[in-house]
Short mmCIF file of C-alpha atoms in Angstrom, two decimals:
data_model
loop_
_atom_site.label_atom_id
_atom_site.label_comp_id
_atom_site.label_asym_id
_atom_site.label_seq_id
_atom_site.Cartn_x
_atom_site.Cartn_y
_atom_site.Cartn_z
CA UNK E 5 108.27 74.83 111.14
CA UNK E 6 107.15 78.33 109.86
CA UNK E 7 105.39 80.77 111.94
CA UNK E 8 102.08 81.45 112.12
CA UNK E 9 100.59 83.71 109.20
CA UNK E 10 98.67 86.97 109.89
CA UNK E 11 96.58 89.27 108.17
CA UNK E 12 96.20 92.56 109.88
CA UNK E 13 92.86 93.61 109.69
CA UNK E 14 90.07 94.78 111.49
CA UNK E 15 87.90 93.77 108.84
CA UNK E 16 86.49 90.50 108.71
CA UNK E 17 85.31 90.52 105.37
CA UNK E 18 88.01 91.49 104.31
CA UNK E 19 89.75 88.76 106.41
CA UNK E 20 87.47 86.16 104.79
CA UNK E 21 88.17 87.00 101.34
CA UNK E 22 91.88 86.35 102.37
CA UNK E 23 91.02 83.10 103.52
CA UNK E 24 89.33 82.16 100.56
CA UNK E 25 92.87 82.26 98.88
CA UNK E 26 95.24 81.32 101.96
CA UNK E 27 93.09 79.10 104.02
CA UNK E 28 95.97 78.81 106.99
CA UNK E 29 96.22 82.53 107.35
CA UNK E 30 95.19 83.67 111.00
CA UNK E 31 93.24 87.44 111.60
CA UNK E 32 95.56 89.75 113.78
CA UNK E 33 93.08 93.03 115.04
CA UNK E 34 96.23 95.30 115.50
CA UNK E 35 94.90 99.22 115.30
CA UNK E 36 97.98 100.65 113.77
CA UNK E 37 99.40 104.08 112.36
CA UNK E 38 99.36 104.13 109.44
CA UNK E 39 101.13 107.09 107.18
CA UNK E 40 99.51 109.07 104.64
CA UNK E 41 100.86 108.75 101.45
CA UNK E 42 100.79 108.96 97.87
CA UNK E 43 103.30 105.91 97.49
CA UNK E 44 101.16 102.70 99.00
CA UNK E 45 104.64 100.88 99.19
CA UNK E 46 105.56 103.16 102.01
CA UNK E 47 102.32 102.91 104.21
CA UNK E 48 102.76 98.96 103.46
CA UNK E 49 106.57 99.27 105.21
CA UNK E 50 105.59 101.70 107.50
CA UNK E 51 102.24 99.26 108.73
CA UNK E 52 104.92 96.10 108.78
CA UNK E 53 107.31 98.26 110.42
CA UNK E 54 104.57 99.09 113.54
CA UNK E 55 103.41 95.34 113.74
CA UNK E 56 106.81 94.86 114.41
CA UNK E 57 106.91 96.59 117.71
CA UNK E 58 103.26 94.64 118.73
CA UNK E 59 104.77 91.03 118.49
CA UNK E 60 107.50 88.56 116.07
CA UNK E 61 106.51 86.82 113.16
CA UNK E 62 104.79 86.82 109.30
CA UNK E 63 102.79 89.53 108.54
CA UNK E 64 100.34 90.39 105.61
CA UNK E 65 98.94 94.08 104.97
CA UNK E 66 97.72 95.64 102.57
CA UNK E 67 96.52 98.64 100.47
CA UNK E 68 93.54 98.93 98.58
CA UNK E 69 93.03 102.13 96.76
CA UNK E 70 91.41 103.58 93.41
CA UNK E 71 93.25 105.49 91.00
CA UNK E 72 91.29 107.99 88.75
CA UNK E 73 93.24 107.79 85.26
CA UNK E 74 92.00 111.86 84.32
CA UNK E 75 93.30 112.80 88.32
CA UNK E 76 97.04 111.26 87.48
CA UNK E 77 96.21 108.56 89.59
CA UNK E 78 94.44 110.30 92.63
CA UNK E 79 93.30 109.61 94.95
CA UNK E 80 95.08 106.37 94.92
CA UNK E 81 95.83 105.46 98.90
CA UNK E 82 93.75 108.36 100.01
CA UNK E 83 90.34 107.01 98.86
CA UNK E 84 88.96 106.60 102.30
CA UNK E 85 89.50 110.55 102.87
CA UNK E 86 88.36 111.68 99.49
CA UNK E 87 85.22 109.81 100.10
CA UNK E 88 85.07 110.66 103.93
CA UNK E 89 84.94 114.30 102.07
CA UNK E 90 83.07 113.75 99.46
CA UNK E 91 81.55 111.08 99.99
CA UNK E 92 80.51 108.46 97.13
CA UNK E 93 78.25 110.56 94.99
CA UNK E 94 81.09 112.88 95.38
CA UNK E 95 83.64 110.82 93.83
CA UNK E 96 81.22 109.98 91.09
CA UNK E 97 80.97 113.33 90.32
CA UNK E 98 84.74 113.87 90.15
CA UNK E 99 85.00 111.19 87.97
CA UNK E 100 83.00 113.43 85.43
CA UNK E 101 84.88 116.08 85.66
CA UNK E 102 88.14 114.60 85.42
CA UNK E 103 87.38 111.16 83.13
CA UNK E 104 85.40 107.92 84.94
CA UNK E 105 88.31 105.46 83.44
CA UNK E 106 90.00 104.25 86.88
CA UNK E 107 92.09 101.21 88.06
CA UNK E 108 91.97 99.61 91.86
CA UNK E 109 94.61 97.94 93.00
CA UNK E 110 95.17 95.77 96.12
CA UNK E 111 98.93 96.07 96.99
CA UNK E 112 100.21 93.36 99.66
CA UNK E 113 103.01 93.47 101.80
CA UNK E 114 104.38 90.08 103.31
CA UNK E 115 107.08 90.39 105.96
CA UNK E 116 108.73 86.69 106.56
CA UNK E 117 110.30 88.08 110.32
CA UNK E 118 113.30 89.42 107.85
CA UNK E 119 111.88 90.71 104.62
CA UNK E 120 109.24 92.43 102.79
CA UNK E 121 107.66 91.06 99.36
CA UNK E 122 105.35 92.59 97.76
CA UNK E 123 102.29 91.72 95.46
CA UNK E 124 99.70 93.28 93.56
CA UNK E 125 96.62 92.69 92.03
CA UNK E 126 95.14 95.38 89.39
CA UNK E 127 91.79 95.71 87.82
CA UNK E 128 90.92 97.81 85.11
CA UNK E 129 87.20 99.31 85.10
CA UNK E 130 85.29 103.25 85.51
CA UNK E 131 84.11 105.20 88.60
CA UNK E 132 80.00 105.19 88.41
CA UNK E 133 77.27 106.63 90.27
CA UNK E 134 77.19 104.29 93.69
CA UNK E 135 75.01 101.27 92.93
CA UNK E 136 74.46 98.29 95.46
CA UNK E 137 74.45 97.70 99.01
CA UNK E 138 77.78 95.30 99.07
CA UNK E 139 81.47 95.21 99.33
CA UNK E 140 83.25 97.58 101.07
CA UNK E 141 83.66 101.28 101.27
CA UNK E 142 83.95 102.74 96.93
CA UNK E 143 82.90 99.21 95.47
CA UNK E 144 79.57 101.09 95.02
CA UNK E 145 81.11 103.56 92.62
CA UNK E 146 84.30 100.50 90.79
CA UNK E 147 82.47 98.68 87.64
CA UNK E 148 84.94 96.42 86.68
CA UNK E 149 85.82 96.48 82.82
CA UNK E 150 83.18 94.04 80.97
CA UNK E 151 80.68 93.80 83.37
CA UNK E 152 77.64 96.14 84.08
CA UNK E 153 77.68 95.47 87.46
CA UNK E 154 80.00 97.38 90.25
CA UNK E 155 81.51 95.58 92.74
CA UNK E 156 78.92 96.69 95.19
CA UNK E 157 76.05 94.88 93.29
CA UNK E 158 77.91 91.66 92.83
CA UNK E 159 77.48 89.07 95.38
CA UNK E 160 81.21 88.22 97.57
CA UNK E 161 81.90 85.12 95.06
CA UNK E 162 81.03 87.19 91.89
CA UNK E 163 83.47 89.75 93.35
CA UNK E 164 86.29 87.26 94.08
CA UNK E 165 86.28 85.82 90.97
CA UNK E 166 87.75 88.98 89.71
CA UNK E 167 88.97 91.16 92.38
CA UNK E 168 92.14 92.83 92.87
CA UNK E 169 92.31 91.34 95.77
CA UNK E 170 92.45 87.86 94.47
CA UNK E 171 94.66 88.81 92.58
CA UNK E 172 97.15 89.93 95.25
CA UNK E 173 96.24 87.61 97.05
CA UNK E 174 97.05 84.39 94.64
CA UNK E 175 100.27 85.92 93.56
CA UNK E 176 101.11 85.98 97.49
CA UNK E 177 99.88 81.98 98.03
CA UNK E 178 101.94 81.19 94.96
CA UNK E 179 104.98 83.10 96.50
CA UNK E 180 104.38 80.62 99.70
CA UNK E 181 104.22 77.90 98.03
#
């Protein structure tokens, strides 16, 4: 019999739009280090590598990040301190600068107790002016590509009908299966 699944988060939504896609998977509140990085592949290993040293057995993290087409891809993994900086209004406005086309991606990394797999879900769309009181963190500012909503005015089924996390996150259940 396999292990025990766990997603490491401290987020329960987050956690419950994981279980929407991998109903068996178990929430494991682990506060790790986690590296700054241009590369999300290495803060995935690095977070898997930590968990590691907390307790044996599966493992799920992952990285959600934005990627500004006209900023070669920044700021990618460091989102959450471009907008701690700037703040959403800010990133809207560097999105005008530098081009509002943008991608987000959830990357997931899945350690087995031997090896890491990982999966990714991408979503094309632009960076707009924050809208909506939903989601988390920049879904305010992501309007996915044929829709004029952004993520932070859809409700949490709209969203995971198209998410990048769904995305991830299906590839992953298929990979269990």
């Amino acid at each position: 019999m396999k292990s025990d699944l766990f997603f490491i988060t401290g987020n329960a939504g987050k956690f419950r739009e994981a279980q929407t896609f991998i109903p068996e998977i178990k929430q494991l509140d682990l506060d790790l280090a986690e590296i700054q990085s241009l590369d999300a592949h290495e803060i995935i290993k690095h977070k898997l590598a930590e968990a590691q040293k907390h307790r044996k057995g599966r493992f799920v993290v992952e990285d959600v990040s934005v990627y500004i087409d006209g900023m070669n891809g920044l700021p990618g993994p460091l989102i959450k301190w471009f907008t701690k900086s700037v703040g959403y209004e800010g990133l809207a406005k560097l999105a005008k600068v530098f081009g509002n086309k943008a991608s987000a991606k959830c990357i997931i990394g899945y350690f087995d107790g031997k090896n890491t797999e990982f999966f990714e879900g991408n979503i094309s769309g632009t960076i707009a002016e924050p809208r909506g009181s939903g989601g988390f963190g920049w879904d305010k500012n992501f309007q996915p590509d044929g829709y004029d909503k952004t993520f932070g005015e859809m409700s949490q089924e709209e969203k995971n009908k198209i998410s990048m996390r769904k995305i991830a996150f299906e590839k992953l259940s298929g990979y269990l299966q």
